Amino acid sequence: MPYRLTVIGTGYLGITHAACMADLGYDVLGLDIDADKIRRLNSGDLPIHEPGLEPVLRRGIESGRLRFTTSYEEVAAFGDVHFVCVGTPQKRGEYAADVSYMDNAITSLAPFLDRECLVVGKSTVPVGTAERLAGILTQLAPAGVQAELAWNPEFLREGFAVQDTLNPDRIVLGVRTERAEKVLREVYEPLGEVPVVVTDFPTAELVKSAANSFLATKISFINAMAEVCEAAHADVQQLSLALSYDDRIGGRFLNPGLGFGGGCLPKDIRAFMARAGELGADQALTFLREVDMINMRRRARMVDLARELAGGSFHGCTVGVLGAAFKPNSDDIRDSPALDVAVTIGHQGGQVTVYDPIALDNARKAHPELKYGDSAVEAVRGAHVVLLLTEWQEFVDLDPEELGAVVATRRIVDGRNALNSEAWRSAGWHYRALGRP
Ligand code: UGA
């Protein structure tokens, strides 16, 4: 392999990128400022839940091709191509993204860059960030213009991170020189035939914001239809199915329910609006405010439906909540609609017990005020209302009779339109779902 790679930031994106690149045969050095995490990673212990990633990480460590460090000096000496994968969360009390981790990564790395290399941003950032960082890089790096910036946004989904990294739909390269394009094409060559779009910095940055905005809009579109369906006594599930047969619309990301959460979609559409405002293009994105509001209304509607089933008030009511992660096959609880609903019901006087197959530890740390069960059955024992809020397969496969035997009353709200309503109704459950009669 012609290049040695480094990966700065070991979140969902960074760990996956580092482990997959090592699996493709590269020598890879990962960096994080969290020494504890680095120790775990170096012993092959994955600090997050991501299906299929641990064996790839272990293979990398055992082969000697993959290591992790906390030293920027070591990273600079080791790498020809440095991928920056740090987080860009929403600023507290603001819509804008906090890019300080990105700035810190560049200002920490640059002073050690004394030879030709490529620094590649992969994080989701406000458009214009790459150009600003490129300036900082040339200013601080002893190698000057020989230490060049490129922008290569990442589109992986949690839960499918390995698959998405090794078989991406497309590769977007924001580059300023032929050299940068050549290096990155070579780096990704082992992935085989993948469409590559070569463009400038701002376009590369915008592709990512646009993609996540489109996905969020699609989800909020079907959830808006769910609101109308509820008012008109129609069935949004059947509506969505009928729409999906039109190739121009397509069925993916058209599942109505509790809406989107996680560390990306909600904060990305907000950061995009904030950035458009700074650029004087805020009108172009006012629709994203609606997208956000439709999404947040689903959570409120869920609480209302649950309260309705509880008889008008949560006081003296036990609520069993199935799901804490923002989506199935993930332990991520960032901006999780499920936990948001659980916490709100708790505030309104309900006795809430939550169960999730993987995200319980994270949920406990973030919300020690809630009660937790060790299984679905334990969480719903004695419940007056059961809420399905994350569509884990384990919940889809639940036996309505088995659950019915432990609850106080057989009432369930299916927040993800994931259950077989007929089966639950015929087992004597009062079954309700968002957007359905
Ligand atoms: C999302 C994008 O899908 C990735 O392409 C992108 O790379 C990533 O953000 C990122 O910016 O890093 P992710 O946050 O892992 O990926 O999750 P998604 O699978 O997109 O799901 C987001 C949310 O939408 C979940 O809460 C999910 O339950 C919800 N959703 C999804 C729906 O409510 N309905 C749907 O039909 C689909």
XYZ file of C-alpha atoms and ligand atoms in Angstrom:
474
model
C 0.000 0.000 0.000
C 1.525 3.313 -1.070
C 0.197 5.496 1.753
C 0.101 5.356 5.513
C -3.192 6.662 6.883
C -4.206 8.299 10.135
C -7.694 8.882 11.489
C -8.280 11.697 13.978
C -11.324 11.268 16.230
C -12.621 7.837 17.230
C -16.415 8.141 17.255
C -18.740 5.965 15.139
C -17.205 7.414 11.990
C -13.530 7.434 13.004
C -13.350 3.919 14.443
C -15.172 2.489 11.455
C -13.020 4.333 8.934
C -9.778 3.364 10.688
C -10.723 -0.312 11.084
C -12.045 -0.661 7.522
C -8.992 1.018 5.977
C -6.729 -1.356 7.936
C -8.881 -4.235 6.686
C -8.249 -3.075 3.124
C -4.509 -3.470 3.828
C -3.415 0.014 4.926
C -1.246 0.770 7.931
C -3.475 2.992 10.020
C -2.883 5.044 13.155
C -5.977 6.379 14.928
C -5.946 9.279 17.380
C -8.230 10.453 20.131
C -7.679 12.783 23.073
C -9.526 10.300 25.340
C -6.700 8.097 26.706
C -9.102 5.580 28.174
C -10.778 5.008 24.825
C -7.366 4.598 23.176
C -6.421 1.891 25.694
C -9.664 0.014 24.968
C -9.267 0.320 21.208
C -5.659 -0.894 21.316
C -6.808 -4.044 23.075
C -9.469 -4.634 20.417
C -12.351 -3.601 22.679
C -15.001 -1.613 20.786
C -16.369 1.256 22.939
C -19.588 1.567 20.875
C -22.192 -0.873 19.588
C -21.885 -1.254 15.829
C -22.827 -4.570 14.194
C -19.876 -6.287 12.506
C -17.285 -3.700 13.523
C -15.575 -5.483 16.414
C -14.158 -8.356 14.308
C -12.800 -5.814 11.800
C -11.190 -3.820 14.635
C -9.693 -6.999 16.155
C -8.327 -8.154 12.812
C -6.640 -4.786 12.368
C -5.077 -4.808 15.842
C -3.937 -8.443 15.578
C -2.413 -7.925 12.131
C -0.362 -5.009 13.505
C -1.748 -2.736 10.773
C -4.008 -0.796 13.147
C -2.956 1.144 16.259
C -4.313 4.037 18.269
C -2.513 6.879 20.035
C -3.134 10.194 21.793
C -0.073 11.862 20.251
C -0.485 14.327 17.382
C 3.280 14.325 16.936
C 3.229 10.579 16.318
C 0.299 10.904 13.913
C 2.034 13.641 11.917
C 5.247 11.607 11.652
C 3.349 8.446 10.670
C 0.801 9.539 8.082
C 0.726 10.534 4.442
C -3.039 11.024 4.510
C -4.780 12.259 7.672
C -8.558 11.787 7.882
C -10.272 14.095 10.350
C -13.432 12.495 11.754
C -14.198 14.529 14.886
C -17.736 15.429 15.986
C -19.515 18.668 15.083
C -22.421 18.754 17.555
C -25.124 21.398 17.844
C -24.057 24.409 19.922
C -25.839 24.711 23.233
C -28.869 26.990 22.892
C -28.206 27.658 19.199
C -28.951 26.049 15.858
C -25.383 26.380 14.591
C -22.824 23.566 14.645
C -19.942 23.663 17.087
C -16.854 23.180 14.922
C -14.361 23.687 17.746
C -13.294 19.999 17.740
C -12.486 20.383 14.059
C -10.483 23.554 14.687
C -8.661 21.920 17.588
C -7.760 18.901 15.473
C -6.279 21.057 12.716
C -4.430 23.445 15.025
C -3.024 20.497 17.039
C -1.896 18.527 14.003
C -0.625 21.282 11.698
C 2.477 22.405 13.681
C 3.902 18.856 13.339
C 3.331 18.547 9.585
C 6.810 19.004 8.162
C 6.509 17.019 4.931
C 4.154 16.520 2.012
C 0.795 15.170 3.158
C -2.958 15.409 2.684
C -5.359 16.368 5.470
C -8.869 15.147 4.625
C -11.964 16.432 6.422
C -14.759 13.852 6.699
C -16.952 15.452 9.377
C -20.188 17.283 8.543
C -19.397 21.005 8.694
C -21.035 24.307 7.759
C -20.193 25.253 4.173
C -17.132 27.508 4.140
C -15.348 25.633 6.924
C -12.941 23.824 4.582
C -11.724 27.019 3.002
C -11.115 28.553 6.449
C -9.307 25.424 7.689
C -7.157 25.283 4.569
C -5.885 28.760 5.450
C -5.065 27.740 9.023
C -3.323 24.598 7.812
C -0.943 26.357 5.407
C -0.257 29.011 8.008
C 0.600 26.598 10.848
C 2.234 23.687 9.008
C 6.024 23.875 8.602
C 5.470 22.110 5.270
C 3.357 25.073 4.082
C 1.384 24.333 0.915
C 2.846 20.802 0.868
C 0.389 20.032 3.677
C -2.824 20.248 1.691
C -6.483 20.064 2.680
C -9.219 18.061 0.925
C -12.885 17.492 1.796
C -14.414 14.016 1.577
C -17.815 13.848 3.329
C -18.960 10.575 4.853
C -22.451 9.143 4.344
C -22.391 6.044 6.542
C -25.398 5.073 8.664
C -25.008 3.804 12.196
C -25.962 0.156 12.299
C -24.601 -0.317 8.755
C -21.314 1.530 9.207
C -18.962 -1.221 7.990
C -21.093 -2.088 4.987
C -21.523 1.604 4.039
C -17.773 2.252 4.370
C -16.720 -0.710 2.249
C -19.547 -0.347 -0.303
C -20.363 3.361 -0.460
C -23.039 4.647 -2.875
C -20.614 7.346 -4.002
C -17.400 9.099 -3.071
C -17.328 12.894 -3.046
C -13.940 14.563 -3.299
C -13.627 18.284 -2.646
C -10.121 19.076 -3.884
C -8.034 22.006 -5.049
C -5.266 20.183 -6.904
C -4.823 17.184 -9.172
C -2.403 15.768 -6.639
C -5.098 15.679 -3.925
C -7.555 13.986 -6.306
C -4.946 11.420 -7.369
C -4.022 10.536 -3.786
C -7.633 10.076 -2.691
C -8.560 8.059 -5.785
C -5.631 5.768 -4.997
C -6.609 5.481 -1.339
C -10.142 4.374 -2.274
C -9.067 2.155 -5.193
C -9.407 -1.083 -3.153
C -13.159 -0.369 -2.854
C -13.550 -1.165 -6.551
C -16.100 0.483 -8.827
C -17.699 3.386 -6.940
C -19.067 6.565 -8.574
C -16.736 9.463 -7.741
C -17.794 13.109 -7.852
C -14.821 15.477 -7.922
C -15.686 19.012 -6.969
C -14.688 22.127 -5.014
C -14.726 22.571 -1.236
C -18.112 24.278 -0.804
C -19.929 21.819 -3.065
C -18.407 18.851 -1.242
C -19.471 20.293 2.104
C -22.965 21.058 0.813
C -23.550 17.568 -0.620
C -23.597 16.202 2.916
C -25.919 18.876 4.311
C -28.216 18.461 1.314
C -28.315 14.662 1.592
C -29.270 14.697 5.275
C -31.802 17.484 4.658
C -33.435 15.440 1.918
C -33.668 12.368 4.126
C -35.121 14.405 7.003
C -37.602 16.013 4.628
C -38.726 12.640 3.318
C -39.376 11.374 6.848
C -41.206 14.541 7.851
C -43.227 14.441 4.630
C -44.688 11.046 5.467
C -45.181 12.111 9.090
C -47.082 15.193 7.906
C -49.236 12.810 5.869
C -49.720 10.812 9.079
C -51.137 13.926 10.754
C -53.588 14.410 7.900
C -54.453 10.702 7.934
C -55.285 10.911 11.623
C -57.589 13.866 10.982
C -59.237 12.161 8.001
C -59.433 8.652 9.541
C -57.113 7.307 6.844
C -54.213 4.871 7.152
C -50.719 6.292 6.581
C -49.165 2.804 6.376
C -51.220 1.966 3.315
C -50.680 5.449 1.922
C -46.903 5.042 2.279
C -47.005 1.588 0.676
C -48.970 2.908 -2.285
C -46.555 5.832 -2.748
C -43.535 3.523 -2.592
C -44.421 1.762 -5.860
C -43.697 4.994 -7.715
C -39.979 4.765 -8.545
C -39.696 8.537 -8.469
C -40.771 8.523 -4.828
C -39.436 5.192 -3.564
C -40.239 3.497 -0.282
C -37.028 4.065 1.672
C -37.146 6.641 4.464
C -40.890 6.754 4.058
C -41.721 4.916 7.285
C -44.149 6.990 9.315
C -43.793 7.045 13.082
C -42.059 8.849 15.883
C -39.685 10.580 13.487
C -35.956 11.068 13.264
C -33.377 11.516 15.991
C -29.718 10.690 16.466
C -26.496 12.636 16.324
C -26.882 13.690 12.687
C -30.215 14.472 11.032
C -31.675 16.834 13.692
C -28.499 18.846 14.277
C -27.500 18.856 10.609
C -30.722 20.452 9.366
C -30.475 23.075 12.130
C -26.824 23.834 11.380
C -27.699 24.068 7.683
C -30.427 26.644 8.399
C -28.069 28.626 10.618
C -25.351 28.663 7.972
C -27.773 29.625 5.201
C -28.837 32.551 7.400
C -25.238 33.723 7.709
C -24.902 33.504 3.929
C -28.087 35.517 3.354
C -29.843 32.486 1.870
C -32.110 31.726 4.839
C -35.297 31.867 2.720
C -34.090 28.896 0.712
C -34.176 26.706 3.804
C -37.187 27.960 5.771
C -38.914 24.688 4.802
C -36.401 22.861 7.023
C -37.906 24.655 10.013
C -41.214 22.960 9.090
C -39.407 19.640 8.671
C -37.990 20.042 12.180
C -41.336 21.104 13.629
C -43.255 18.212 12.052
C -40.619 15.902 13.491
C -40.842 17.325 17.015
C -44.675 17.281 16.852
C -44.564 13.485 16.454
C -43.031 13.190 19.906
C -45.719 15.435 21.410
C -48.436 13.468 19.584
C -47.016 10.239 20.980
C -47.249 11.587 24.533
C -50.827 12.767 23.872
C -51.861 9.348 22.517
C -50.299 7.605 25.501
C -52.081 9.975 27.903
C -55.368 9.364 26.082
C -54.919 5.606 26.524
C -54.009 6.183 30.169
C -57.436 7.754 30.661
C -56.524 11.431 30.411
C -53.711 11.672 32.962
C -50.456 9.907 33.772
C -50.916 10.250 37.520
C -51.029 6.799 39.071
C -50.263 5.315 35.663
C -47.473 2.844 34.945
C -45.985 3.099 31.457
C -43.733 0.441 29.930
C -41.424 1.864 27.263
C -39.820 -0.441 24.688
C -36.787 1.242 23.144
C -34.268 3.894 24.164
C -31.891 4.045 21.171
C -32.680 6.555 18.422
C -33.039 3.641 16.020
C -32.655 -0.142 16.143
C -29.222 -1.836 15.995
C -27.590 1.112 17.716
C -26.714 2.039 21.292
C -26.810 5.721 20.371
C -29.266 7.762 22.431
C -28.327 11.206 21.125
C -31.561 13.141 20.543
C -33.470 9.877 20.813
C -37.207 10.334 20.203
C -37.865 7.297 22.434
C -36.070 8.717 25.468
C -37.543 12.144 24.846
C -41.046 10.660 25.074
C -40.150 8.586 28.161
C -38.732 11.619 29.973
C -41.738 13.818 29.105
C -44.189 11.213 30.400
C -42.118 10.970 33.584
C -42.333 14.762 33.992
C -46.094 14.532 33.563
C -46.419 12.127 36.469
C -46.199 8.704 34.780
C -44.224 5.843 36.353
C -42.008 4.962 33.414
C -39.890 1.819 33.014
C -37.668 1.601 29.939
C -36.071 -1.395 28.257
C -33.707 -1.464 25.289
C -31.636 -4.434 24.061
C -28.361 -2.463 23.786
C -28.764 1.180 24.789
C -29.711 0.673 28.468
C -26.295 1.651 29.878
C -26.191 4.858 27.872
C -29.804 5.644 28.793
C -29.155 5.040 32.493
C -26.190 7.409 32.470
C -28.118 10.162 30.686
C -31.413 9.701 32.576
C -30.857 8.219 36.024
C -34.301 9.557 36.985
C -36.065 6.895 34.873
C -36.588 3.269 35.890
C -35.147 0.502 33.726
C -36.110 -3.140 33.178
C -33.783 -5.977 32.188
C -36.140 -7.300 29.534
C -39.233 -6.280 27.609
C -41.366 -8.350 29.962
C -39.826 -6.710 33.051
C -40.318 -3.221 31.627
C -44.030 -3.738 30.967
C -44.877 -5.727 34.109
C -47.903 -4.045 35.707
C -48.088 -1.399 32.957
C -51.325 0.376 32.146
C -49.918 1.458 28.798
C -47.079 -0.001 26.687
C -45.227 2.155 24.153
C -43.102 0.759 21.347
C -40.686 3.578 20.513
C -37.699 1.926 18.766
C -38.407 -0.852 16.272
C -35.881 -3.468 17.412
C -36.584 -6.856 15.812
C -36.817 -8.258 19.347
C -39.905 -6.069 19.889
C -41.422 -6.843 16.496
C -41.174 -10.540 17.423
C -42.850 -10.104 20.842
C -45.739 -12.415 21.591
C -48.843 -10.332 22.411
C -50.123 -13.150 24.670
C -46.895 -13.379 26.689
C -46.778 -9.634 27.197
C -50.512 -9.493 27.846
C -50.071 -11.880 30.774
C -47.876 -9.430 32.731
C -49.407 -5.997 32.003
C -52.165 -4.416 34.088
C -54.166 -3.478 30.998
C -53.628 -4.493 27.391
C -53.053 -1.109 25.775
C -50.228 -0.388 23.357
C -49.145 2.497 21.158
C -46.946 1.399 18.270
C -44.780 4.466 17.735
C -42.965 2.959 14.755
C -45.775 1.216 12.884
C -43.723 -1.922 13.369
C -46.179 -4.405 14.863
C -48.801 -6.590 13.266
C -51.881 -4.707 14.436
C -54.202 -7.637 13.667
C -52.222 -10.027 15.866
C -52.231 -7.593 18.795
C -55.904 -6.719 18.443
C -56.952 -10.340 18.256
C -54.975 -10.985 21.459
C -57.256 -8.462 23.143
C -54.975 -5.453 23.027
C -56.216 -1.926 22.510
C -53.750 -1.132 19.709
C -53.059 2.404 18.519
C -50.463 3.734 16.087
C -49.465 7.138 14.811
C -51.327 8.047 11.616
C -53.663 5.071 11.596
C -57.301 4.638 12.535
C -27.857 9.517 8.867
C -27.836 9.342 7.353
O -28.778 8.339 6.964
C -26.437 8.927 6.882
O -26.405 8.844 5.472
C -25.433 9.981 7.365
O -24.111 9.646 6.998
C -25.511 10.090 8.865
O -26.850 10.466 9.256
C -24.536 11.146 9.306
O -24.747 12.324 8.998
O -23.510 10.810 9.884
P -28.016 7.841 10.958
O -28.068 9.052 11.824
O -27.112 6.719 11.329
O -27.598 8.252 9.456
O -29.493 7.265 10.943
P -30.632 7.008 9.859
O -30.666 5.595 9.494
O -30.556 8.015 8.784
O -31.918 7.306 10.756
C -32.146 8.597 11.295
C -33.460 8.644 12.036
O -34.553 8.642 11.131
C -33.715 7.509 13.009
O -34.196 8.065 14.231
C -34.779 6.679 12.345
O -35.600 6.018 13.263
C -35.547 7.748 11.576
N -36.287 7.238 10.399
C -35.606 6.713 9.345
C -37.658 7.353 10.355
O -38.305 7.850 11.302
N -38.328 6.897 9.254
C -37.682 6.377 8.193
O -38.345 5.989 7.226
C -36.289 6.262 8.256
